[in-house]
PDB file of C-alpha atoms in Angstrom:
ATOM      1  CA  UNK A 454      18.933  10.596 -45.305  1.00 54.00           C
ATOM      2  CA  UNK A 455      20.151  12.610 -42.740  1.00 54.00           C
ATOM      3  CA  UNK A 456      17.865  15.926 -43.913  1.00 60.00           C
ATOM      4  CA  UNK A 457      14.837  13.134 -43.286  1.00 56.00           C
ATOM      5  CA  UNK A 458      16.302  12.221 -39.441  1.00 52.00           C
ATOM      6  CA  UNK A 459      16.576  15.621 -38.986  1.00 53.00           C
ATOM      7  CA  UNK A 460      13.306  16.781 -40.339  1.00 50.00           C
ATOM      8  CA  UNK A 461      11.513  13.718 -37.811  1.00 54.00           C
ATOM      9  CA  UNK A 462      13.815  15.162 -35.242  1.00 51.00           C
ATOM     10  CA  UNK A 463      13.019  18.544 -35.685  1.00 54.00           C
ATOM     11  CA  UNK A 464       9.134  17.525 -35.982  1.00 52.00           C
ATOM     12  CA  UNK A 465       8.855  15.557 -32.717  1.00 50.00           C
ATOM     13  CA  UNK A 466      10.787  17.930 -30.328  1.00 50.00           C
ATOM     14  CA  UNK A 467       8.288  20.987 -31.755  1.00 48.00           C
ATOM     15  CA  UNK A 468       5.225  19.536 -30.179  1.00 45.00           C
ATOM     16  CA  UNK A 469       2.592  21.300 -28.231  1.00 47.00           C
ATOM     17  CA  UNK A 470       3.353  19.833 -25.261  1.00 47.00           C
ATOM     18  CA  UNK A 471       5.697  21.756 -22.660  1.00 51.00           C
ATOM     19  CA  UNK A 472       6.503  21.512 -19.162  1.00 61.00           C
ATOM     20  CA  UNK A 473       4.799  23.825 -16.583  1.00 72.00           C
ATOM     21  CA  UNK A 474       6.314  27.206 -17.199  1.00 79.00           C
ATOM     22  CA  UNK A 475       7.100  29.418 -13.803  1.00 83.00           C
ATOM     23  CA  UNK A 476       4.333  32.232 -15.131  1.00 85.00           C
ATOM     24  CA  UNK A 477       1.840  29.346 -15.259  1.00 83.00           C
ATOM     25  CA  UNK A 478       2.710  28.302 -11.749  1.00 84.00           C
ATOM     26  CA  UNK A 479       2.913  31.688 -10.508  1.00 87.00           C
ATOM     27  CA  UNK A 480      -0.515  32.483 -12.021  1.00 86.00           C
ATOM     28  CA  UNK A 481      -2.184  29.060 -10.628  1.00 87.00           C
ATOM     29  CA  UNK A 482      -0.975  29.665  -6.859  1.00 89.00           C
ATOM     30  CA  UNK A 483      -2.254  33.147  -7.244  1.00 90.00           C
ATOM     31  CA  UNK A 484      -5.790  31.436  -8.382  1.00 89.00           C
ATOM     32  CA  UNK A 485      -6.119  28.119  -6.924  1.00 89.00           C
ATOM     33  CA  UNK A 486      -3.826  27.964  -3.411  1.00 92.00           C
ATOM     34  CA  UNK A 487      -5.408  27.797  -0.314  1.00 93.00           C
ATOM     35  CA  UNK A 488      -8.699  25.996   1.607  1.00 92.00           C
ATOM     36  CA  UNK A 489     -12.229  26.614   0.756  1.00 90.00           C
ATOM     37  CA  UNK A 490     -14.884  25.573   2.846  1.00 91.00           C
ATOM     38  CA  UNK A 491     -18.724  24.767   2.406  1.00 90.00           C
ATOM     39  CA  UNK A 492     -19.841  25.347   6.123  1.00 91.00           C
ATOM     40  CA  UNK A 493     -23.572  24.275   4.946  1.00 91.00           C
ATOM     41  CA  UNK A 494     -22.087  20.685   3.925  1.00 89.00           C
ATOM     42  CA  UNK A 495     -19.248  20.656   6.148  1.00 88.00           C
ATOM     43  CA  UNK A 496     -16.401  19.917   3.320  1.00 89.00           C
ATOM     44  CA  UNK A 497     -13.275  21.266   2.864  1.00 89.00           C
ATOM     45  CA  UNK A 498     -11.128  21.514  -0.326  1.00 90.00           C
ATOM     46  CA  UNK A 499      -7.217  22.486   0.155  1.00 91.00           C
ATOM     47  CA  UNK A 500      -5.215  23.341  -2.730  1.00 92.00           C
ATOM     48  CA  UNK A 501      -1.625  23.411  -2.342  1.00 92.00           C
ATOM     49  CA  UNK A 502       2.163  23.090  -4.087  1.00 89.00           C
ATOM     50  CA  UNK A 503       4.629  21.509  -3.065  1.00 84.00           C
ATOM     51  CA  UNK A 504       8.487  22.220  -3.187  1.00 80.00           C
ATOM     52  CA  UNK A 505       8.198  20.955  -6.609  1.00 80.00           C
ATOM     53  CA  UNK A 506       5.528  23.026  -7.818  1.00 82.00           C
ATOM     54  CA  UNK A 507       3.464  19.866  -7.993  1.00 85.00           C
ATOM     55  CA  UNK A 508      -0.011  20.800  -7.227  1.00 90.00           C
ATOM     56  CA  UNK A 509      -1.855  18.518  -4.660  1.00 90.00           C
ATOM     57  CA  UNK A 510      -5.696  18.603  -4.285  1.00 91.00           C
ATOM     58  CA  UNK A 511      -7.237  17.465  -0.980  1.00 88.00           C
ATOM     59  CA  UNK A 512     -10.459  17.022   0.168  1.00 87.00           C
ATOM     60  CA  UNK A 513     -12.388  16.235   3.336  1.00 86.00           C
ATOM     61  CA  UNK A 514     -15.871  15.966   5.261  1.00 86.00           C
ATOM     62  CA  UNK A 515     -15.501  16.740   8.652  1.00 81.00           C
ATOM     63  CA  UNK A 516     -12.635  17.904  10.953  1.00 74.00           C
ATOM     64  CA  UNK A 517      -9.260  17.184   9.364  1.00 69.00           C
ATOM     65  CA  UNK A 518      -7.751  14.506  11.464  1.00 67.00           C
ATOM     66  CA  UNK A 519      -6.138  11.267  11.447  1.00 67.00           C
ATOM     67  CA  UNK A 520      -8.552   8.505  10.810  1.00 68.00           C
ATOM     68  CA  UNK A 521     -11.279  10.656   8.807  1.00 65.00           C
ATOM     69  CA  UNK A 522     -12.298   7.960   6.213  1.00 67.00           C
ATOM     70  CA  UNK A 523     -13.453  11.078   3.877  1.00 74.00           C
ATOM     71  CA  UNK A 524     -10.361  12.333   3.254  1.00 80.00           C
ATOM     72  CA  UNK A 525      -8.969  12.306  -0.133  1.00 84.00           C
ATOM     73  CA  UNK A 526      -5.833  13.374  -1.832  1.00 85.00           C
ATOM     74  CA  UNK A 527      -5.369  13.851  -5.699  1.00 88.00           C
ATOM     75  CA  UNK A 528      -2.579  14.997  -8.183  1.00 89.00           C
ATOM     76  CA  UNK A 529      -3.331  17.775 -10.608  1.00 88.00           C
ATOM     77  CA  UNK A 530      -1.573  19.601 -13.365  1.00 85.00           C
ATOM     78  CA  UNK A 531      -1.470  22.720 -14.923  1.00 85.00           C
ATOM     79  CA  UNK A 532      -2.352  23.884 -17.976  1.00 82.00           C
ATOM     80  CA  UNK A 533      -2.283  27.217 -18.198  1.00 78.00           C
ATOM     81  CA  UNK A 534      -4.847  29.323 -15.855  1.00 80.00           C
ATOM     82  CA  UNK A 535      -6.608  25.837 -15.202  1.00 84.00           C
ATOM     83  CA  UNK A 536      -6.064  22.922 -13.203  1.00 86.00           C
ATOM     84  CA  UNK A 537      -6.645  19.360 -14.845  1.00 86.00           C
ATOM     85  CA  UNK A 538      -7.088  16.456 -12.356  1.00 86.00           C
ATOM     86  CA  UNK A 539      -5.601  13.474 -14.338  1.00 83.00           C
ATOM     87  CA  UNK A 540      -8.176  10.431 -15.157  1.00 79.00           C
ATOM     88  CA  UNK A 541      -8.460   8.118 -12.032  1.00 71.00           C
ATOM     89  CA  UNK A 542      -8.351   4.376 -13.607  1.00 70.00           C
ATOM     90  CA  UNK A 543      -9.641   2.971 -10.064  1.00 64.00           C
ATOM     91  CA  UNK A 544     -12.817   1.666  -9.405  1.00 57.00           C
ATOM     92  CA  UNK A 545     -13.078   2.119  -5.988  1.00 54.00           C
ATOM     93  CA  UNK A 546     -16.551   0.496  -5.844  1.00 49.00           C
ATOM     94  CA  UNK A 547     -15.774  -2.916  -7.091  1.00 46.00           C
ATOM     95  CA  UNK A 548     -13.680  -5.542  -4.808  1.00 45.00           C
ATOM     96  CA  UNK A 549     -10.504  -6.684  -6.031  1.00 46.00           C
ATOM     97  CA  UNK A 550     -10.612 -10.474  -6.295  1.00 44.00           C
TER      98      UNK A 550
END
């Protein structure tokens, strides 16, 4: 019995997925950090990381001030030399009852 925990044990700690490794936060600020702008379309994309390493995505139309309705803010996470935005589950377009 024990040989079987340990085995299950042994199996579910030795998955694929890891944690954010320093190298692949190193190599993602070297890609990704900063603010790229489309002058033609006026829109703005910053990419930064926090003291966390957490990467933060923000975008806007327009100057970048407080009340600019098109600015929005989004969580990402990396995975290796890419950054994945997570799924957003909100329908903005629909009015909550």
């Amino acid at each position: 019995m024990k040989i079987i925990v340990t085995l299950i044990f042994i199996i579910l700690t030795n998955t694929n997925s890891k944690a954010q490794t320093k190298k692949e936060i190193q190599l993602a600020k070297k890609i990704f950090e900063g603010t790229w702008v489309n002058k033609k379309l006026n829109r703005h994309i910053h990419i930064g990381f926090d003291v966390e390493d957490k990467v933060l995505i923000t975008d806007w139309i327009g100057k970048y001030k407080a009340g600019n309705n098109t600015l929005g803010s989004y969580p990402a996470f990396i995975s290796g030399d890419t950054l994945i935005l997570p799924e957003d589950k909100q329908d903005e377009n629909t009015l909550a009852p």
